[in-house]
């Protein structure tokens, strides 16, 4: 594989900065291997901002230097805080007598600490392999691209960072609005891809595809296993199933690969489980199914909160709407914690403490509302279908009309719901999952109005974005359900064999049940369940289609632009037919870097440059903008018959126009053509 070195460098960027930061801060547990990418993304995003403010060009070398400096700062902060240590014995959460008896009967499992790493590794290998193979099948080739609307911006933004050396979230949108001092757009995805552009022969398409494989194929399952370790505990079955289940959803990452594509969302959601795990950890066993980790207090809690803030930073530089997803989960989590604490205070007569709890709760509610309102947007997607149908789609992971329901994951989710209610600590997780289902249904089919807008505007009232949040709570419920089934089977076998000559059967029951379940879940999560999704996704990466951005002929012409034009030559394009990608592919500036409408000056050019005479409005625009060439990709638009695309009359199917006296053909490849503007020069 010619791009393997670039892929390995990308994996190093996704893991090493986070590991260095956590190690320097004093976090040395094995879980840091699972959580490291979230911290690496934060390092990458912060580095881009700081390097831009300092006037230092962004690239692999400067990124490595910035990561080293941030690790040193983390070391200093870590030395100022007391080191991590247990504040109490493990396993002091609220657990039933039946749970304790069942665990005693399966004690032999807990005496093998290597089982969890083994289960986690198995889940990561299987889940990662499933994801990588399916994504590579969907993409089709290293230079292929998702032939969808948003990819124009994403590919051009990767090129922009690589060429300008500016990788700041505060300024990335200057590509579109060059005169703005602050031009916000989350840049972490584009930063990561830009770092490997030099290792791909400066091919932006390849760099972005490698980033997609690394983030969705490896970071996502690792984050899922981390979250399950926090919520369920060191169960090898839960860890293995978490990794496998992460590859079983058509709605993520495949739904976001083809709707949009929404690559920054994919990055944010891939590290979101780590942020959620850090948000839950302070509550300890009282609000998790994890009997091992002790509650955190004192400076150890302060250290954890510092890690949580860094993880929040990773979400903000990836896609801020992932913070909204965290706020959704926070509602049942914090309400549950508040209710338990308030009940405890009132039952013991500590009314002053109860008053303080109420005051804190009011402050938290105000802060929550402020954050929620700040992260909302104005963009709007219309609802469709019925609300009841949308609820069913969310519950069965068959969102947005998918017919391939992953039944094995649905059954395990239902089992996880039962286990969560049985053990009580994770009931809030069930409520959070149902909230995501409700939000999806509201975006997909809710009655349009202020309520729908306020609830879902942070996701652009878009059902695809909200559907992709369902695995955040679905995976831990699935893992909990799998662990519950294996544990129940093993306990039943151990009890029925007790006092007989079959004690060995009881001892072997857990591993046998685990192997059987994993052998069923792995293939059933893939076979048939993702067939329709895969077929649809492949269609969006195909070079030929009625609403594609680029055809093979157009892409080949773009690749030749470096020989046909000079660096810096400005090309007039119609962004609606993919012409804007001349910048991403060939590093040639274009009149528009993303889909939109032309401004007043450009409007004159695109409407009349084909037959313009010296002194005309079109030629005046040519001179004012400094345009040298016209790229003609015909009249096949990303949205067929789009009125805004039809306005570029002088750039669409030039050969079919009656008068093209101002343009001279430079090169043609199939239906794609490049013209030089020659008639605007004064005789």
PDB file of N, CA and C in Angstrom, residues 556-630:
ATOM      1  N   UNK A 556      -9.576  14.381 -13.978  1.00  0.00           N
ATOM      2  CA  UNK A 556      -8.334  14.295 -14.748  1.00  0.00           C
ATOM      3  C   UNK A 556      -7.931  15.655 -15.305  1.00  0.00           C
ATOM      4  N   UNK A 557      -8.922  16.460 -15.736  1.00  0.00           N
ATOM      5  CA  UNK A 557      -8.588  17.798 -16.216  1.00  0.00           C
ATOM      6  C   UNK A 557      -8.040  18.661 -15.074  1.00  0.00           C
ATOM      7  N   UNK A 558      -8.629  18.542 -13.895  1.00  0.00           N
ATOM      8  CA  UNK A 558      -8.122  19.295 -12.748  1.00  0.00           C
ATOM      9  C   UNK A 558      -6.679  18.901 -12.427  1.00  0.00           C
ATOM     10  N   UNK A 559      -6.365  17.634 -12.564  1.00  0.00           N
ATOM     11  CA  UNK A 559      -4.999  17.187 -12.298  1.00  0.00           C
ATOM     12  C   UNK A 559      -4.001  17.768 -13.289  1.00  0.00           C
ATOM     13  N   UNK A 560      -4.471  18.151 -14.485  1.00  0.00           N
ATOM     14  CA  UNK A 560      -3.584  18.709 -15.511  1.00  0.00           C
ATOM     15  C   UNK A 560      -3.423  20.213 -15.391  1.00  0.00           C
ATOM     16  N   UNK A 561      -4.141  20.850 -14.488  1.00  0.00           N
ATOM     17  CA  UNK A 561      -4.102  22.306 -14.413  1.00  0.00           C
ATOM     18  C   UNK A 561      -2.724  22.844 -14.076  1.00  0.00           C
ATOM     19  N   UNK A 562      -1.932  22.078 -13.342  1.00  0.00           N
ATOM     20  CA  UNK A 562      -0.599  22.581 -13.008  1.00  0.00           C
ATOM     21  C   UNK A 562       0.290  22.714 -14.238  1.00  0.00           C
ATOM     22  N   UNK A 563      -0.014  21.967 -15.309  1.00  0.00           N
ATOM     23  CA  UNK A 563       0.726  22.093 -16.558  1.00  0.00           C
ATOM     24  C   UNK A 563       0.082  23.086 -17.517  1.00  0.00           C
ATOM     25  N   UNK A 564      -1.209  23.289 -17.395  1.00  0.00           N
ATOM     26  CA  UNK A 564      -1.938  24.154 -18.321  1.00  0.00           C
ATOM     27  C   UNK A 564      -1.976  25.603 -17.859  1.00  0.00           C
ATOM     28  N   UNK A 565      -1.799  25.840 -16.580  1.00  0.00           N
ATOM     29  CA  UNK A 565      -1.860  27.193 -16.024  1.00  0.00           C
ATOM     30  C   UNK A 565      -0.653  27.431 -15.131  1.00  0.00           C
ATOM     31  N   UNK A 566      -0.442  28.675 -14.793  1.00  0.00           N
ATOM     32  CA  UNK A 566       0.644  29.043 -13.884  1.00  0.00           C
ATOM     33  C   UNK A 566       0.121  29.168 -12.460  1.00  0.00           C
ATOM     34  N   UNK A 567       1.004  28.961 -11.514  1.00  0.00           N
ATOM     35  CA  UNK A 567       0.622  29.130 -10.112  1.00  0.00           C
ATOM     36  C   UNK A 567       0.134  30.557  -9.891  1.00  0.00           C
ATOM     37  N   UNK A 568      -0.988  30.684  -9.227  1.00  0.00           N
ATOM     38  CA  UNK A 568      -1.554  32.004  -8.979  1.00  0.00           C
ATOM     39  C   UNK A 568      -2.580  32.449  -9.990  1.00  0.00           C
ATOM     40  N   UNK A 569      -2.689  31.761 -11.122  1.00  0.00           N
ATOM     41  CA  UNK A 569      -3.723  32.103 -12.105  1.00  0.00           C
ATOM     42  C   UNK A 569      -5.099  31.859 -11.496  1.00  0.00           C
ATOM     43  N   UNK A 570      -5.962  32.857 -11.555  1.00  0.00           N
ATOM     44  CA  UNK A 570      -7.300  32.758 -10.971  1.00  0.00           C
ATOM     45  C   UNK A 570      -8.267  32.194 -12.004  1.00  0.00           C
ATOM     46  N   UNK A 571      -9.039  31.188 -11.582  1.00  0.00           N
ATOM     47  CA  UNK A 571      -9.954  30.494 -12.488  1.00  0.00           C
ATOM     48  C   UNK A 571     -11.389  30.781 -12.067  1.00  0.00           C
ATOM     49  N   UNK A 572     -12.212  31.210 -13.028  1.00  0.00           N
ATOM     50  CA  UNK A 572     -13.639  31.403 -12.777  1.00  0.00           C
ATOM     51  C   UNK A 572     -14.340  30.054 -12.845  1.00  0.00           C
ATOM     52  N   UNK A 573     -15.139  29.761 -11.819  1.00  0.00           N
ATOM     53  CA  UNK A 573     -15.776  28.447 -11.726  1.00  0.00           C
ATOM     54  C   UNK A 573     -17.236  28.599 -11.337  1.00  0.00           C
ATOM     55  N   UNK A 574     -17.989  27.564 -11.635  1.00  0.00           N
ATOM     56  CA  UNK A 574     -19.343  27.408 -11.103  1.00  0.00           C
ATOM     57  C   UNK A 574     -19.242  26.386  -9.967  1.00  0.00           C
ATOM     58  N   UNK A 575     -19.378  26.815  -8.715  1.00  0.00           N
ATOM     59  CA  UNK A 575     -19.198  25.861  -7.608  1.00  0.00           C
ATOM     60  C   UNK A 575     -20.247  24.764  -7.593  1.00  0.00           C
ATOM     61  N   UNK A 576     -21.374  24.979  -8.243  1.00  0.00           N
ATOM     62  CA  UNK A 576     -22.465  24.006  -8.219  1.00  0.00           C
ATOM     63  C   UNK A 576     -22.176  22.768  -9.060  1.00  0.00           C
ATOM     64  N   UNK A 577     -21.181  22.830  -9.941  1.00  0.00           N
ATOM     65  CA  UNK A 577     -20.838  21.637 -10.720  1.00  0.00           C
ATOM     66  C   UNK A 577     -19.442  21.107 -10.380  1.00  0.00           C
ATOM     67  N   UNK A 578     -18.904  21.521  -9.247  1.00  0.00           N
ATOM     68  CA  UNK A 578     -17.636  20.982  -8.773  1.00  0.00           C
ATOM     69  C   UNK A 578     -16.412  21.747  -9.203  1.00  0.00           C
ATOM     70  N   UNK A 579     -16.573  22.845  -9.947  1.00  0.00           N
ATOM     71  CA  UNK A 579     -15.414  23.585 -10.419  1.00  0.00           C
ATOM     72  C   UNK A 579     -14.551  24.138  -9.312  1.00  0.00           C
ATOM     73  N   UNK A 580     -15.139  24.408  -8.145  1.00  0.00           N
ATOM     74  CA  UNK A 580     -14.372  24.965  -7.025  1.00  0.00           C
ATOM     75  C   UNK A 580     -13.255  24.041  -6.564  1.00  0.00           C
ATOM     76  N   UNK A 581     -13.363  22.746  -6.881  1.00  0.00           N
ATOM     77  CA  UNK A 581     -12.338  21.792  -6.445  1.00  0.00           C
ATOM     78  C   UNK A 581     -11.043  21.923  -7.232  1.00  0.00           C
ATOM     79  N   UNK A 582     -10.988  22.852  -8.176  1.00  0.00           N
ATOM     80  CA  UNK A 582      -9.710  23.149  -8.828  1.00  0.00           C
ATOM     81  C   UNK A 582      -8.677  23.570  -7.785  1.00  0.00           C
ATOM     82  N   UNK A 583      -9.124  24.199  -6.718  1.00  0.00           N
ATOM     83  CA  UNK A 583      -8.191  24.591  -5.655  1.00  0.00           C
ATOM     84  C   UNK A 583      -7.705  23.375  -4.880  1.00  0.00           C
ATOM     85  N   UNK A 584      -8.615  22.519  -4.469  1.00  0.00           N
ATOM     86  CA  UNK A 584      -8.227  21.345  -3.683  1.00  0.00           C
ATOM     87  C   UNK A 584      -7.318  20.423  -4.479  1.00  0.00           C
ATOM     88  N   UNK A 585      -7.638  20.201  -5.753  1.00  0.00           N
ATOM     89  CA  UNK A 585      -6.900  19.223  -6.555  1.00  0.00           C
ATOM     90  C   UNK A 585      -5.598  19.802  -7.093  1.00  0.00           C
ATOM     91  N   UNK A 586      -5.638  21.029  -7.619  1.00  0.00           N
ATOM     92  CA  UNK A 586      -4.488  21.555  -8.365  1.00  0.00           C
ATOM     93  C   UNK A 586      -3.863  22.790  -7.743  1.00  0.00           C
ATOM     94  N   UNK A 587      -4.342  23.234  -6.606  1.00  0.00           N
ATOM     95  CA  UNK A 587      -3.798  24.421  -5.959  1.00  0.00           C
ATOM     96  C   UNK A 587      -3.875  25.646  -6.864  1.00  0.00           C
ATOM     97  N   UNK A 588      -5.009  25.810  -7.527  1.00  0.00           N
ATOM     98  CA  UNK A 588      -5.227  27.015  -8.318  1.00  0.00           C
ATOM     99  C   UNK A 588      -6.358  27.808  -7.671  1.00  0.00           C
ATOM    100  N   UNK A 589      -6.146  29.109  -7.404  1.00  0.00           N
ATOM    101  CA  UNK A 589      -7.209  29.913  -6.788  1.00  0.00           C
ATOM    102  C   UNK A 589      -8.432  29.975  -7.687  1.00  0.00           C
ATOM    103  N   UNK A 590      -9.593  30.004  -7.071  1.00  0.00           N
ATOM    104  CA  UNK A 590     -10.854  30.018  -7.804  1.00  0.00           C
ATOM    105  C   UNK A 590     -11.708  31.176  -7.306  1.00  0.00           C
ATOM    106  N   UNK A 591     -12.706  31.514  -8.079  1.00  0.00           N
ATOM    107  CA  UNK A 591     -13.556  32.652  -7.728  1.00  0.00           C
ATOM    108  C   UNK A 591     -14.488  32.358  -6.560  1.00  0.00           C
ATOM    109  N   UNK A 592     -14.813  31.082  -6.320  1.00  0.00           N
ATOM    110  CA  UNK A 592     -15.625  30.698  -5.169  1.00  0.00           C
ATOM    111  C   UNK A 592     -15.116  29.366  -4.637  1.00  0.00           C
ATOM    112  N   UNK A 593     -14.916  29.305  -3.303  1.00  0.00           N
ATOM    113  CA  UNK A 593     -14.356  28.111  -2.688  1.00  0.00           C
ATOM    114  C   UNK A 593     -15.419  27.167  -2.137  1.00  0.00           C
ATOM    115  N   UNK A 594     -16.665  27.576  -2.230  1.00  0.00           N
ATOM    116  CA  UNK A 594     -17.750  26.704  -1.788  1.00  0.00           C
ATOM    117  C   UNK A 594     -19.026  27.149  -2.488  1.00  0.00           C
ATOM    118  N   UNK A 595     -20.032  26.306  -2.400  1.00  0.00           N
ATOM    119  CA  UNK A 595     -21.307  26.593  -3.036  1.00  0.00           C
ATOM    120  C   UNK A 595     -21.939  27.845  -2.427  1.00  0.00           C
ATOM    121  N   UNK A 596     -22.461  28.681  -3.283  1.00  0.00           N
ATOM    122  CA  UNK A 596     -23.110  29.900  -2.844  1.00  0.00           C
ATOM    123  C   UNK A 596     -23.529  30.718  -4.050  1.00  0.00           C
ATOM    124  N   UNK A 597     -23.823  31.971  -3.829  1.00  0.00           N
ATOM    125  CA  UNK A 597     -24.194  32.866  -4.919  1.00  0.00           C
ATOM    126  C   UNK A 597     -23.067  33.859  -5.152  1.00  0.00           C
ATOM    127  N   UNK A 598     -22.846  34.269  -6.386  1.00  0.00           N
ATOM    128  CA  UNK A 598     -21.769  35.220  -6.658  1.00  0.00           C
ATOM    129  C   UNK A 598     -22.103  36.612  -6.151  1.00  0.00           C
ATOM    130  N   UNK A 599     -21.069  37.351  -5.750  1.00  0.00           N
ATOM    131  CA  UNK A 599     -21.273  38.732  -5.359  1.00  0.00           C
ATOM    132  C   UNK A 599     -21.544  39.612  -6.568  1.00  0.00           C
ATOM    133  N   UNK A 600     -21.772  40.914  -6.344  1.00  0.00           N
ATOM    134  CA  UNK A 600     -22.141  41.809  -7.446  1.00  0.00           C
ATOM    135  C   UNK A 600     -21.140  41.832  -8.590  1.00  0.00           C
ATOM    136  N   UNK A 601     -19.850  41.891  -8.293  1.00  0.00           N
ATOM    137  CA  UNK A 601     -18.838  41.947  -9.347  1.00  0.00           C
ATOM    138  C   UNK A 601     -18.754  40.609 -10.067  1.00  0.00           C
ATOM    139  N   UNK A 602     -18.653  39.524  -9.317  1.00  0.00           N
ATOM    140  CA  UNK A 602     -18.548  38.201  -9.923  1.00  0.00           C
ATOM    141  C   UNK A 602     -19.808  37.864 -10.710  1.00  0.00           C
ATOM    142  N   UNK A 603     -20.936  38.374 -10.284  1.00  0.00           N
ATOM    143  CA  UNK A 603     -22.192  38.103 -10.981  1.00  0.00           C
ATOM    144  C   UNK A 603     -22.131  38.579 -12.432  1.00  0.00           C
ATOM    145  N   UNK A 604     -21.527  39.739 -12.658  1.00  0.00           N
ATOM    146  CA  UNK A 604     -21.380  40.241 -14.023  1.00  0.00           C
ATOM    147  C   UNK A 604     -20.487  39.328 -14.859  1.00  0.00           C
ATOM    148  N   UNK A 605     -19.443  38.794 -14.230  1.00  0.00           N
ATOM    149  CA  UNK A 605     -18.504  37.946 -14.960  1.00  0.00           C
ATOM    150  C   UNK A 605     -19.156  36.634 -15.380  1.00  0.00           C
ATOM    151  N   UNK A 606     -19.798  35.949 -14.438  1.00  0.00           N
ATOM    152  CA  UNK A 606     -20.318  34.612 -14.739  1.00  0.00           C
ATOM    153  C   UNK A 606     -21.526  34.665 -15.666  1.00  0.00           C
ATOM    154  N   UNK A 607     -22.122  35.846 -15.809  1.00  0.00           N
ATOM    155  CA  UNK A 607     -23.281  35.963 -16.689  1.00  0.00           C
ATOM    156  C   UNK A 607     -22.915  36.389 -18.103  1.00  0.00           C
ATOM    157  N   UNK A 608     -21.674  36.919 -18.295  1.00  0.00           N
ATOM    158  CA  UNK A 608     -21.398  37.436 -19.627  1.00  0.00           C
ATOM    159  C   UNK A 608     -19.976  37.384 -20.100  1.00  0.00           C
ATOM    160  N   UNK A 609     -19.102  36.633 -19.432  1.00  0.00           N
ATOM    161  CA  UNK A 609     -17.695  36.632 -19.831  1.00  0.00           C
ATOM    162  C   UNK A 609     -17.464  35.920 -21.156  1.00  0.00           C
ATOM    163  N   UNK A 610     -18.377  35.088 -21.593  1.00  0.00           N
ATOM    164  CA  UNK A 610     -18.167  34.312 -22.817  1.00  0.00           C
ATOM    165  C   UNK A 610     -18.062  35.187 -24.056  1.00  0.00           C
ATOM    166  N   UNK A 611     -18.865  36.242 -24.155  1.00  0.00           N
ATOM    167  CA  UNK A 611     -18.849  37.090 -25.344  1.00  0.00           C
ATOM    168  C   UNK A 611     -18.586  38.543 -24.995  1.00  0.00           C
ATOM    169  N   UNK A 612     -17.958  38.791 -23.852  1.00  0.00           N
ATOM    170  CA  UNK A 612     -17.752  40.157 -23.388  1.00  0.00           C
ATOM    171  C   UNK A 612     -16.755  40.901 -24.263  1.00  0.00           C
ATOM    172  N   UNK A 613     -16.992  42.186 -24.430  1.00  0.00           N
ATOM    173  CA  UNK A 613     -16.091  43.058 -25.176  1.00  0.00           C
ATOM    174  C   UNK A 613     -15.372  43.977 -24.205  1.00  0.00           C
ATOM    175  N   UNK A 614     -14.204  44.477 -24.572  1.00  0.00           N
ATOM    176  CA  UNK A 614     -13.499  45.415 -23.684  1.00  0.00           C
ATOM    177  C   UNK A 614     -14.405  46.561 -23.260  1.00  0.00           C
ATOM    178  N   UNK A 615     -14.382  46.861 -21.967  1.00  0.00           N
ATOM    179  CA  UNK A 615     -15.212  47.926 -21.426  1.00  0.00           C
ATOM    180  C   UNK A 615     -16.555  47.468 -20.914  1.00  0.00           C
ATOM    181  N   UNK A 616     -16.957  46.228 -21.202  1.00  0.00           N
ATOM    182  CA  UNK A 616     -18.237  45.708 -20.723  1.00  0.00           C
ATOM    183  C   UNK A 616     -18.153  45.409 -19.228  1.00  0.00           C
ATOM    184  N   UNK A 617     -19.326  45.212 -18.637  1.00  0.00           N
ATOM    185  CA  UNK A 617     -19.369  44.904 -17.207  1.00  0.00           C
ATOM    186  C   UNK A 617     -18.602  43.630 -16.890  1.00  0.00           C
ATOM    187  N   UNK A 618     -18.712  42.632 -17.783  1.00  0.00           N
ATOM    188  CA  UNK A 618     -18.009  41.369 -17.548  1.00  0.00           C
ATOM    189  C   UNK A 618     -16.502  41.566 -17.618  1.00  0.00           C
ATOM    190  N   UNK A 619     -16.034  42.331 -18.589  1.00  0.00           N
ATOM    191  CA  UNK A 619     -14.586  42.557 -18.697  1.00  0.00           C
ATOM    192  C   UNK A 619     -14.074  43.426 -17.557  1.00  0.00           C
ATOM    193  N   UNK A 620     -14.893  44.354 -17.102  1.00  0.00           N
ATOM    194  CA  UNK A 620     -14.513  45.132 -15.927  1.00  0.00           C
ATOM    195  C   UNK A 620     -14.340  44.221 -14.715  1.00  0.00           C
ATOM    196  N   UNK A 621     -15.242  43.252 -14.575  1.00  0.00           N
ATOM    197  CA  UNK A 621     -15.136  42.289 -13.481  1.00  0.00           C
ATOM    198  C   UNK A 621     -13.894  41.421 -13.629  1.00  0.00           C
ATOM    199  N   UNK A 622     -13.563  41.020 -14.864  1.00  0.00           N
ATOM    200  CA  UNK A 622     -12.358  40.228 -15.106  1.00  0.00           C
ATOM    201  C   UNK A 622     -11.131  40.980 -14.623  1.00  0.00           C
ATOM    202  N   UNK A 623     -11.072  42.270 -14.958  1.00  0.00           N
ATOM    203  CA  UNK A 623      -9.914  43.069 -14.560  1.00  0.00           C
ATOM    204  C   UNK A 623      -9.878  43.295 -13.050  1.00  0.00           C
ATOM    205  N   UNK A 624     -11.028  43.578 -12.473  1.00  0.00           N
ATOM    206  CA  UNK A 624     -11.080  43.859 -11.044  1.00  0.00           C
ATOM    207  C   UNK A 624     -10.718  42.637 -10.212  1.00  0.00           C
ATOM    208  N   UNK A 625     -11.173  41.472 -10.624  1.00  0.00           N
ATOM    209  CA  UNK A 625     -10.905  40.241  -9.874  1.00  0.00           C
ATOM    210  C   UNK A 625      -9.585  39.595 -10.264  1.00  0.00           C
ATOM    211  N   UNK A 626      -9.093  39.912 -11.466  1.00  0.00           N
ATOM    212  CA  UNK A 626      -7.850  39.312 -11.935  1.00  0.00           C
ATOM    213  C   UNK A 626      -8.024  37.892 -12.433  1.00  0.00           C
ATOM    214  N   UNK A 627      -9.162  37.597 -13.061  1.00  0.00           N
ATOM    215  CA  UNK A 627      -9.458  36.247 -13.534  1.00  0.00           C
ATOM    216  C   UNK A 627      -8.720  35.984 -14.844  1.00  0.00           C
ATOM    217  N   UNK A 628      -8.151  34.787 -14.993  1.00  0.00           N
ATOM    218  CA  UNK A 628      -7.391  34.420 -16.182  1.00  0.00           C
ATOM    219  C   UNK A 628      -8.063  33.345 -17.018  1.00  0.00           C
ATOM    220  N   UNK A 629      -8.779  32.420 -16.350  1.00  0.00           N
ATOM    221  CA  UNK A 629      -9.329  31.264 -17.057  1.00  0.00           C
ATOM    222  C   UNK A 629     -10.776  31.029 -16.625  1.00  0.00           C
ATOM    223  N   UNK A 630     -11.458  30.241 -17.441  1.00  0.00           N
ATOM    224  CA  UNK A 630     -12.811  29.784 -17.148  1.00  0.00           C
ATOM    225  C   UNK A 630     -12.817  28.263 -17.190  1.00  0.00           C
TER     226      UNK A 630
END
